[in-house]
Every structure is written in C-alpha cells, then in structure tokens.
Amino acid sequence: MANRLYNKQVSPKGYKRGGEVKRPGKVRSFFGKVRKKIAPTFGEQFSDAKKKGKKTFTSTRDDKTKGKLEYSTKTAAEVKAAKKRLTNRERARSGDTSKQLSEKGAAFRLARKSGKTTFTHKGKKFSTLLKGEKPNKIMPELSGKTSKKIKKFIGA
C-alpha cells in the first residue's frame, strides 16, 4: 500500500517516481523545436553532421570562435580503433613520431644489443643498465679446494 502511494508522488522536477516521465507541454515542445533550428547545441550539431555522413562540421555554439573551427565527426573510440589498426611503420610513414625511438634511445638500444656497459651520446656517458637492474659482478677465477667451497657457498 505504501509503495503505491510513493510511486504516485511527484518530485520537484516534475517527474513521477516509478519510471514515468512527464512530457513537455505544447508550448515548451514548440520552443524546443525552434531552438534546435536557430541555435542547436554542440551535441545536436555533431549528431546531425554524423547522420549526414560528413567528416567535419563547424559549430555555431562557440563563444569566441563562432563558426571558425572545424570539428571531426569521429568519436574518441573510433580514432583509437583506427590507430590500433596501423603498424608502427605505417604510422611513421604518415608522420606520426610517437612510436619512433629518439636518437638517444636508438644509441642505447644499439649499445645494449652489442653488449656494452656504457655508451656516449652528445658527449655524455650513459649506462646501458635498465632501471632496477644490477651490474654483473665478474668473479675472479679460483682454483683448489677452498675455491670449490667458496663457489658452493656463493652459488656460482
């Protein structure tokens, strides 16, 4: 019983509780249609341009740059999906340098592959160790009974 009374109450915004939505009246819906034609929101302009199949559109809602900027009709998810399809080599050909190595990175990679411990780049010396990596300690060659004990103890 109490639940039925609760659902029939009207909230301050005019929406009925329980899922029913109060529709705007004739006057409000008329002004809404006129507003959409005269001054559509950015979202309305975006969806309209996307429906028409346009790649870009100019927004008339910007305060400072009315109609001067062009916006793409691609969403962020669509751009991300298109980037995933390209390989790093294809991105480099199109001018995207985000996945390419820097000069220092290329020098580091070359020195590390060749087994060097240090390399120089623009007159400065750098180590080829990665972060958290410790240098290999070379053990001197030992011989005899004591060396076997030491090696066993160290685990070499």
Coordinates of N, CA, C and O in Angstrom, one line a residue:
M1 N 0.8 -1.2 0.0 CA 0.0 0.0 0.0 C 0.9 1.3 0.0 O 0.6 2.2 -0.8
A2 N 1.8 1.3 0.9 CA 2.7 2.4 1.0 C 3.5 2.6 -0.3 O 3.8 3.8 -0.7
N3 N 3.9 1.5 -0.9 CA 4.7 1.6 -2.1 C 3.9 2.3 -3.3 O 4.4 3.0 -4.1
R4 N 2.6 2.0 -3.4 CA 1.7 2.6 -4.4 C 1.6 4.1 -4.2 O 1.6 4.9 -5.1
L5 N 1.5 4.5 -2.9 CA 1.4 6.0 -2.6 C 2.7 6.6 -3.0 O 2.7 7.8 -3.6
Y6 N 3.9 6.0 -2.8 CA 5.2 6.6 -3.1 C 5.3 6.8 -4.6 O 5.8 7.8 -5.0
N7 N 4.9 5.8 -5.4 CA 5.0 5.9 -6.8 C 4.1 7.0 -7.5 O 4.4 7.5 -8.5
K8 N 3.1 7.4 -6.8 CA 2.2 8.4 -7.3 C 2.6 9.8 -7.0 O 2.1 10.8 -7.5
Q9 N 3.6 10.0 -6.1 CA 4.0 11.3 -5.7 C 4.8 11.9 -6.9 O 5.4 11.2 -7.7
V10 N 4.8 13.2 -6.9 CA 5.5 13.9 -8.0 C 6.7 14.7 -7.4 O 6.6 15.3 -6.4
S11 N 7.9 14.5 -8.0 CA 9.1 15.1 -7.4 C 9.1 16.6 -7.9 O 8.4 17.0 -8.8
P12 N 10.0 17.4 -7.3 CA 10.0 18.8 -7.6 C 10.3 19.1 -9.1 O 9.9 20.1 -9.6
K13 N 11.1 18.2 -9.8 CA 11.4 18.5 -11.2 C 10.2 18.2 -12.1 O 10.2 18.5 -13.3
G14 N 9.2 17.6 -11.6 CA 8.0 17.3 -12.4 C 8.0 15.9 -12.9 O 7.1 15.5 -13.7
Y15 N 9.0 15.1 -12.6 CA 9.0 13.7 -13.0 C 8.3 12.8 -12.0 O 8.5 13.0 -10.8
K16 N 7.5 11.9 -12.4 CA 6.8 11.0 -11.5 C 7.8 9.9 -11.1 O 8.6 9.4 -11.9
R17 N 7.7 9.5 -9.9 CA 8.6 8.4 -9.4 C 8.0 7.1 -10.0 O 6.8 7.0 -10.2
G18 N 8.8 6.1 -10.2 CA 8.3 4.9 -10.7 C 8.6 4.7 -12.2 O 8.1 3.8 -12.8
G19 N 9.3 5.6 -12.8 CA 9.7 5.4 -14.2 C 9.0 6.2 -15.2 O 9.4 6.3 -16.3
E20 N 7.8 6.8 -14.8 CA 7.1 7.6 -15.8 C 7.7 8.9 -15.9 O 8.0 9.6 -15.0
V21 N 7.8 9.4 -17.1 CA 8.4 10.7 -17.4 C 7.3 11.7 -17.9 O 6.6 11.4 -18.7
K22 N 7.3 12.9 -17.3 CA 6.4 13.9 -17.6 C 6.8 14.6 -18.9 O 7.9 15.0 -19.0
R23 N 6.0 14.6 -19.9 CA 6.3 15.1 -21.2 C 6.1 16.6 -21.2 O 5.2 17.1 -20.5
P24 N 7.0 17.4 -22.0 CA 6.8 18.8 -22.0 C 5.5 19.2 -22.7 O 5.0 18.4 -23.6
G25 N 4.9 20.3 -22.4 CA 3.6 20.7 -23.0 C 3.8 21.2 -24.4 O 4.9 21.2 -24.9
K26 N 2.7 21.7 -25.0 CA 2.8 22.1 -26.4 C 3.7 23.3 -26.6 O 4.4 23.4 -27.6
V27 N 3.6 24.3 -25.7 CA 4.4 25.5 -25.8 C 5.9 25.2 -25.7 O 6.7 25.6 -26.5
R28 N 6.2 24.4 -24.7 CA 7.7 24.0 -24.5 C 8.2 23.2 -25.6 O 9.3 23.4 -26.1
S29 N 7.4 22.3 -26.1 CA 7.9 21.5 -27.3 C 8.1 22.3 -28.5 O 9.0 22.1 -29.3
F30 N 7.2 23.3 -28.7 CA 7.3 24.2 -29.8 C 8.6 25.1 -29.8 O 9.3 25.2 -30.7
F31 N 8.8 25.6 -28.6 CA 10.1 26.4 -28.4 C 11.3 25.6 -28.5 O 12.3 26.0 -29.0
G32 N 11.2 24.3 -28.1 CA 12.3 23.4 -28.2 C 12.7 23.1 -29.7 O 13.9 23.1 -30.1
K33 N 11.7 23.0 -30.5 CA 11.9 22.7 -31.9 C 12.5 24.0 -32.6 O 13.4 23.9 -33.4
V34 N 12.0 25.2 -32.2 CA 12.5 26.4 -32.8 C 14.0 26.6 -32.4 O 14.8 27.0 -33.2
R35 N 14.3 26.3 -31.1 CA 15.6 26.5 -30.6 C 16.6 25.5 -31.3 O 17.7 25.9 -31.7
K36 N 16.2 24.3 -31.6 CA 17.0 23.4 -32.4 C 17.4 23.9 -33.7 O 18.5 23.6 -34.2
K37 N 16.4 24.6 -34.4 CA 16.7 25.2 -35.7 C 17.6 26.4 -35.7 O 18.5 26.6 -36.5
I38 N 17.3 27.3 -34.7 CA 18.0 28.5 -34.6 C 19.4 28.4 -33.9 O 20.4 28.8 -34.5
A39 N 19.5 27.7 -32.8 CA 20.7 27.6 -32.0 C 20.8 26.2 -31.5 O 20.6 25.9 -30.3
P40 N 21.2 25.2 -32.3 CA 21.4 23.8 -31.8 C 22.6 23.7 -30.9 O 23.6 24.4 -31.1
T41 N 22.6 22.8 -30.0 CA 23.7 22.5 -29.1 C 24.8 21.8 -29.9 O 24.6 21.4 -31.0
F42 N 26.0 21.8 -29.3 CA 27.1 21.2 -30.0 C 26.8 19.7 -30.3 O 27.1 19.2 -31.4
G43 N 26.2 19.0 -29.3 CA 25.9 17.6 -29.5 C 24.9 17.4 -30.6 O 25.0 16.4 -31.4
E44 N 23.9 18.3 -30.7 CA 22.9 18.1 -31.8 C 23.6 18.4 -33.1 O 23.3 17.7 -34.1
Q45 N 24.5 19.3 -33.2 CA 25.2 19.6 -34.5 C 26.1 18.4 -34.8 O 26.2 18.0 -36.0
F46 N 26.8 17.8 -33.8 CA 27.6 16.7 -34.1 C 26.8 15.5 -34.6 O 27.2 14.9 -35.6
S47 N 25.7 15.2 -33.9 CA 24.9 14.0 -34.4 C 24.3 14.3 -35.7 O 24.2 13.4 -36.6
D48 N 23.9 15.5 -36.0 CA 23.3 15.8 -37.3 C 24.4 15.7 -38.4 O 24.1 15.1 -39.5
A49 N 25.6 16.1 -38.2 CA 26.7 16.0 -39.2 C 27.0 14.5 -39.4 O 27.3 14.1 -40.5
K50 N 27.0 13.8 -38.3 CA 27.3 12.3 -38.4 C 26.3 11.6 -39.2 O 26.6 10.7 -40.0
K51 N 25.0 11.9 -39.0 CA 23.9 11.3 -39.8 C 24.0 11.6 -41.3 O 23.7 10.8 -42.1
K52 N 24.4 12.8 -41.6 CA 24.5 13.2 -43.0 C 25.8 12.6 -43.6 O 25.9 12.8 -44.9
G53 N 26.7 12.1 -42.9 CA 27.9 11.4 -43.4 C 29.0 12.4 -43.6 O 30.0 12.1 -44.4
K54 N 29.0 13.5 -43.0 CA 30.1 14.5 -43.1 C 31.3 14.1 -42.3 O 31.1 13.4 -41.2
K55 N 32.5 14.4 -42.7 CA 33.7 14.1 -41.9 C 34.0 15.2 -40.9 O 34.5 15.0 -39.8
T56 N 33.7 16.5 -41.3 CA 33.9 17.6 -40.4 C 32.6 18.5 -40.4 O 31.8 18.5 -41.3
F57 N 32.5 19.4 -39.3 CA 31.4 20.3 -39.3 C 31.9 21.6 -38.5 O 32.9 21.5 -37.7
T58 N 31.3 22.7 -38.7 CA 31.6 23.9 -37.9 C 30.5 24.2 -36.9 O 29.4 24.1 -37.3
S59 N 31.0 24.4 -35.7 CA 30.0 24.7 -34.7 C 29.6 26.2 -34.6 O 30.5 27.0 -34.7
T60 N 28.4 26.5 -34.3 CA 28.0 27.8 -34.2 C 27.8 28.2 -32.7 O 27.3 29.3 -32.4
R61 N 28.1 27.3 -31.8 CA 27.8 27.5 -30.4 C 29.0 28.0 -29.6 O 28.9 28.3 -28.5
D62 N 30.2 28.0 -30.3 CA 31.4 28.5 -29.6 C 31.3 30.0 -29.3 O 30.9 30.8 -30.1
D63 N 31.6 30.4 -28.1 CA 31.5 31.8 -27.7 C 32.5 32.7 -28.4 O 32.2 33.8 -28.9
K64 N 33.8 32.3 -28.5 CA 34.9 33.1 -29.0 C 35.1 32.9 -30.5 O 35.4 33.8 -31.2
T65 N 34.9 31.7 -31.0 CA 35.3 31.4 -32.4 C 34.1 30.8 -33.1 O 34.1 29.8 -33.7
K66 N 33.0 31.6 -33.2 CA 31.7 31.1 -33.8 C 31.9 30.8 -35.3 O 32.3 31.6 -36.1
G67 N 31.8 29.5 -35.6 CA 31.8 29.1 -37.0 C 33.2 29.1 -37.6 O 33.4 28.8 -38.8
K68 N 34.3 29.3 -36.8 CA 35.6 29.4 -37.4 C 36.4 28.0 -37.3 O 37.2 27.7 -38.1
L69 N 36.1 27.3 -36.2 CA 36.7 26.0 -36.0 C 36.0 24.8 -36.7 O 34.7 24.8 -36.6
E70 N 36.7 23.9 -37.2 CA 36.1 22.7 -37.8 C 36.3 21.5 -36.8 O 37.4 21.4 -36.3
Y71 N 35.3 20.8 -36.6 CA 35.3 19.6 -35.7 C 35.1 18.3 -36.5 O 34.4 18.3 -37.4
S72 N 35.8 17.3 -36.0 CA 35.6 16.0 -36.7 C 34.4 15.3 -36.2 O 34.0 15.5 -35.0
T73 N 33.8 14.4 -37.0 CA 32.6 13.7 -36.6 C 33.0 12.3 -36.0 O 32.1 11.5 -35.8
K74 N 34.3 12.1 -35.9 CA 34.8 10.8 -35.3 C 34.8 10.9 -33.8 O 35.2 11.9 -33.3
T75 N 34.4 9.8 -33.2 CA 34.4 9.8 -31.7 C 35.8 9.4 -31.3 O 36.6 8.9 -32.1
A76 N 36.1 9.5 -30.0 CA 37.4 9.2 -29.5 C 37.7 7.7 -29.6 O 38.8 7.2 -30.0
A77 N 36.6 6.9 -29.5 CA 36.8 5.4 -29.6 C 37.1 5.0 -31.0 O 37.9 4.1 -31.3
E78 N 36.5 5.7 -32.0 CA 36.7 5.4 -33.4 C 38.2 5.8 -33.8 O 38.8 5.0 -34.5
V79 N 38.7 6.9 -33.3 CA 40.1 7.3 -33.6 C 41.0 6.3 -33.0 O 42.0 5.9 -33.6
K80 N 40.8 5.8 -31.7 CA 41.6 4.9 -31.1 C 41.6 3.5 -31.8 O 42.7 2.9 -32.0
A81 N 40.5 3.1 -32.3 CA 40.4 1.9 -33.1 C 41.1 2.0 -34.4 O 41.8 1.0 -34.8
A82 N 41.1 3.1 -35.0 CA 41.8 3.3 -36.3 C 43.3 3.3 -36.1 O 44.1 2.8 -36.9
K83 N 43.8 3.9 -34.9 CA 45.2 3.9 -34.6 C 45.7 2.5 -34.4 O 46.8 2.2 -34.7
K84 N 44.9 1.7 -33.7 CA 45.3 0.3 -33.4 C 45.6 -0.5 -34.7 O 46.4 -1.4 -34.8
R85 N 44.8 -0.2 -35.8 CA 44.9 -1.0 -37.0 C 46.2 -0.7 -37.7 O 46.7 -1.6 -38.4
L86 N 46.8 0.5 -37.5 CA 48.1 0.8 -38.2 C 49.3 0.2 -37.5 O 49.3 0.2 -36.3
T87 N 50.3 -0.2 -38.2 CA 51.5 -0.7 -37.6 C 52.4 0.5 -37.3 O 52.1 1.6 -37.8
N88 N 53.5 0.3 -36.6 CA 54.4 1.4 -36.2 C 55.0 2.0 -37.5 O 55.2 3.2 -37.6
R89 N 55.3 1.1 -38.4 CA 56.0 1.6 -39.7 C 55.0 2.4 -40.5 O 55.4 3.4 -41.1
E90 N 53.8 2.0 -40.5 CA 52.8 2.8 -41.3 C 52.5 4.2 -40.6 O 52.4 5.2 -41.3
R91 N 52.6 4.2 -39.3 CA 52.4 5.5 -38.6 C 53.6 6.4 -38.9 O 53.4 7.6 -39.0
A92 N 54.8 5.8 -38.9 CA 56.0 6.6 -39.2 C 55.9 7.2 -40.6 O 56.3 8.4 -40.8
R93 N 55.4 6.5 -41.6 CA 55.3 7.0 -42.9 C 54.3 8.1 -43.0 O 54.5 9.1 -43.8
S94 N 53.3 8.1 -42.2 CA 52.3 9.2 -42.2 C 52.7 10.4 -41.4 O 52.0 11.4 -41.4
G95 N 53.8 10.3 -40.7 CA 54.4 11.5 -40.0 C 54.2 11.4 -38.5 O 54.5 12.3 -37.8
D96 N 53.6 10.3 -38.0 CA 53.4 10.2 -36.5 C 54.7 9.7 -35.9 O 55.2 8.6 -36.2
T97 N 55.3 10.5 -35.0 CA 56.6 10.1 -34.4 C 56.5 9.6 -33.0 O 57.5 9.4 -32.3
S98 N 55.3 9.3 -32.6 CA 55.1 8.9 -31.2 C 55.7 7.5 -30.9 O 56.1 7.3 -29.8
K99 N 55.7 6.6 -31.9 CA 56.2 5.3 -31.6 C 57.6 5.1 -32.1 O 58.2 4.0 -32.0
Q100 N 58.3 6.2 -32.6 CA 59.7 6.0 -33.0 C 60.7 6.3 -31.9 O 60.4 7.0 -31.0
L101 N 61.8 5.7 -32.0 CA 62.9 5.9 -31.0 C 63.5 7.2 -31.2 O 63.7 7.7 -32.3
S102 N 64.0 7.8 -30.1 CA 64.7 9.1 -30.2 C 66.2 8.7 -30.5 O 66.5 7.5 -30.6
E103 N 67.0 9.7 -30.7 CA 68.4 9.5 -31.1 C 69.1 8.7 -29.9 O 69.9 7.8 -30.1
K104 N 68.8 9.2 -28.7 CA 69.4 8.6 -27.5 C 68.9 7.2 -27.3 O 69.7 6.3 -27.0
G105 N 67.6 7.0 -27.6 CA 67.1 5.6 -27.4 C 67.6 4.7 -28.4 O 67.9 3.5 -28.1
A106 N 67.9 5.1 -29.7 CA 68.5 4.3 -30.7 C 69.9 3.9 -30.3 O 70.4 2.8 -30.5
A107 N 70.7 4.9 -29.8 CA 72.1 4.6 -29.3 C 72.1 3.7 -28.2 O 72.9 2.8 -28.1
F108 N 71.1 3.8 -27.2 CA 71.0 2.9 -26.1 C 70.8 1.5 -26.6 O 71.4 0.5 -26.1
R109 N 69.8 1.3 -27.5 CA 69.4 0.0 -28.0 C 70.6 -0.7 -28.7 O 70.9 -1.8 -28.5
L110 N 71.3 0.1 -29.5 CA 72.5 -0.4 -30.2 C 73.6 -0.9 -29.3 O 74.1 -2.0 -29.4
A111 N 73.9 -0.1 -28.2 CA 74.9 -0.4 -27.3 C 74.5 -1.6 -26.4 O 75.4 -2.5 -26.1
R112 N 73.3 -1.7 -26.1 CA 72.8 -2.8 -25.2 C 72.9 -4.1 -26.0 O 73.2 -5.2 -25.5
K113 N 72.5 -4.1 -27.3 CA 72.5 -5.3 -28.1 C 73.9 -5.8 -28.4 O 74.1 -7.0 -28.4
S114 N 74.8 -4.8 -28.5 CA 76.2 -5.2 -28.7 C 76.9 -5.6 -27.4 O 78.1 -6.0 -27.5
G115 N 76.3 -5.5 -26.3 CA 76.8 -6.0 -25.0 C 77.7 -5.0 -24.3 O 78.4 -5.4 -23.3
K116 N 77.7 -3.7 -24.6 CA 78.5 -2.7 -23.9 C 77.8 -2.3 -22.6 O 76.6 -2.4 -22.4
T117 N 78.6 -1.9 -21.7 CA 78.1 -1.4 -20.4 C 77.8 0.1 -20.4 O 76.9 0.5 -19.6
T118 N 78.5 0.8 -21.2 CA 78.3 2.3 -21.3 C 78.3 2.7 -22.8 O 78.8 2.0 -23.7
F119 N 77.7 3.8 -23.1 CA 77.7 4.4 -24.4 C 77.7 5.9 -24.3 O 77.3 6.5 -23.2
T120 N 78.2 6.6 -25.3 CA 78.2 8.1 -25.3 C 77.2 8.6 -26.3 O 77.0 8.1 -27.4
H121 N 76.5 9.7 -25.8 CA 75.6 10.4 -26.7 C 75.7 11.9 -26.5 O 75.6 12.4 -25.4
K122 N 76.0 12.6 -27.5 CA 76.3 14.1 -27.5 C 77.3 14.4 -26.4 O 77.1 15.4 -25.6
G123 N 78.3 13.7 -26.3 CA 79.4 14.0 -25.4 C 79.2 13.5 -24.0 O 80.1 13.8 -23.1
K124 N 78.1 12.9 -23.7 CA 77.9 12.5 -22.3 C 77.9 10.9 -22.3 O 77.5 10.3 -23.2
K125 N 78.3 10.4 -21.1 CA 78.3 8.9 -21.0 C 77.1 8.5 -20.3 O 76.6 9.1 -19.3
F126 N 76.5 7.4 -20.8 CA 75.3 6.8 -20.2 C 75.5 5.3 -20.0 O 76.3 4.7 -20.7
S127 N 74.8 4.7 -19.0 CA 74.9 3.3 -18.8 C 73.8 2.6 -19.6 O 72.8 3.1 -19.9
T128 N 74.1 1.3 -19.9 CA 73.1 0.5 -20.6 C 72.2 -0.3 -19.7 O 71.4 -1.1 -20.2
L129 N 72.4 -0.1 -18.4 CA 71.6 -0.8 -17.4 C 70.2 -0.3 -17.4 O 70.0 1.0 -17.4
L130 N 69.2 -1.1 -17.3 CA 67.8 -0.7 -17.1 C 67.5 -0.3 -15.7 O 68.3 -0.7 -14.8
K131 N 66.5 0.4 -15.4 CA 66.1 0.8 -14.1 C 65.9 -0.4 -13.2 O 65.2 -1.3 -13.6
G132 N 66.6 -0.4 -12.1 CA 66.5 -1.6 -11.1 C 67.4 -2.7 -11.4 O 67.5 -3.7 -10.7
E133 N 68.1 -2.7 -12.6 CA 69.0 -3.7 -13.0 C 70.3 -3.5 -12.3 O 70.8 -2.4 -12.2
K134 N 70.9 -4.6 -11.8 CA 72.2 -4.5 -11.2 C 73.3 -5.0 -12.1 O 73.1 -5.9 -12.9
P135 N 74.5 -4.4 -12.0 CA 75.6 -4.8 -12.9 C 76.1 -6.2 -12.5 O 76.1 -6.6 -11.4
N136 N 76.5 -7.0 -13.5 CA 77.1 -8.3 -13.3 C 78.4 -8.2 -12.7 O 79.3 -7.5 -13.2
K137 N 78.7 -8.9 -11.5 CA 80.0 -8.9 -10.9 C 80.7 -10.1 -11.4 O 80.3 -11.2 -11.3
I138 N 81.9 -9.9 -12.0 CA 82.7 -10.9 -12.5 C 83.5 -11.5 -11.4 O 84.3 -10.7 -10.8
M139 N 83.4 -12.7 -11.1 CA 84.2 -13.4 -10.1 C 85.6 -13.8 -10.6 O 85.7 -14.3 -11.7
P140 N 86.6 -13.5 -9.8 CA 87.9 -13.9 -10.2 C 88.0 -15.5 -10.2 O 87.3 -16.2 -9.5
E141 N 88.8 -16.0 -11.1 CA 89.0 -17.4 -11.3 C 89.7 -18.0 -10.1 O 90.9 -17.5 -9.8
L142 N 89.2 -18.9 -9.4 CA 89.8 -19.5 -8.2 C 90.1 -21.0 -8.5 O 89.4 -21.6 -9.3
S143 N 91.1 -21.5 -7.8 CA 91.4 -22.9 -8.0 C 91.7 -23.5 -6.7 O 92.1 -22.9 -5.7
G144 N 91.6 -24.8 -6.6 CA 91.9 -25.5 -5.3 C 90.7 -25.9 -4.6 O 89.5 -25.6 -5.0
K145 N 90.9 -26.5 -3.4 CA 89.8 -26.9 -2.5 C 89.0 -25.8 -1.9 O 87.8 -25.8 -1.9
T146 N 89.7 -24.7 -1.6 CA 89.0 -23.6 -1.0 C 88.1 -22.9 -2.0 O 87.0 -22.4 -1.7
S147 N 88.5 -22.9 -3.3 CA 87.7 -22.3 -4.3 C 86.4 -23.0 -4.5 O 85.4 -22.4 -4.7
K148 N 86.4 -24.3 -4.4 CA 85.2 -25.1 -4.5 C 84.3 -24.8 -3.4 O 83.0 -24.7 -3.6
K149 N 84.8 -24.6 -2.2 CA 83.9 -24.3 -1.0 C 83.3 -22.9 -1.2 O 82.1 -22.7 -0.9
I150 N 84.1 -22.0 -1.7 CA 83.6 -20.6 -1.9 C 82.6 -20.6 -2.9 O 81.5 -20.0 -2.8
K151 N 82.9 -21.2 -4.1 CA 81.9 -21.3 -5.2 C 80.6 -21.9 -4.8 O 79.5 -21.5 -5.1
K152 N 80.7 -23.0 -3.9 CA 79.5 -23.7 -3.5 C 78.7 -22.7 -2.5 O 77.4 -22.7 -2.6
F153 N 79.4 -22.0 -1.7 CA 78.8 -21.1 -0.7 C 78.1 -19.9 -1.5 O 76.9 -19.6 -1.2
I154 N 78.8 -19.4 -2.5 CA 78.2 -18.2 -3.2 C 77.1 -18.7 -4.2 O 76.1 -18.0 -4.4
G155 N 77.3 -19.9 -4.8 CA 76.3 -20.4 -5.7 C 76.7 -20.1 -7.1 O 75.9 -20.0 -8.0
A156 N 78.0 -19.9 -7.4 CA 78.5 -19.6 -8.7 C 78.7 -20.9 -9.5 O 78.8 -22.0 -9.0

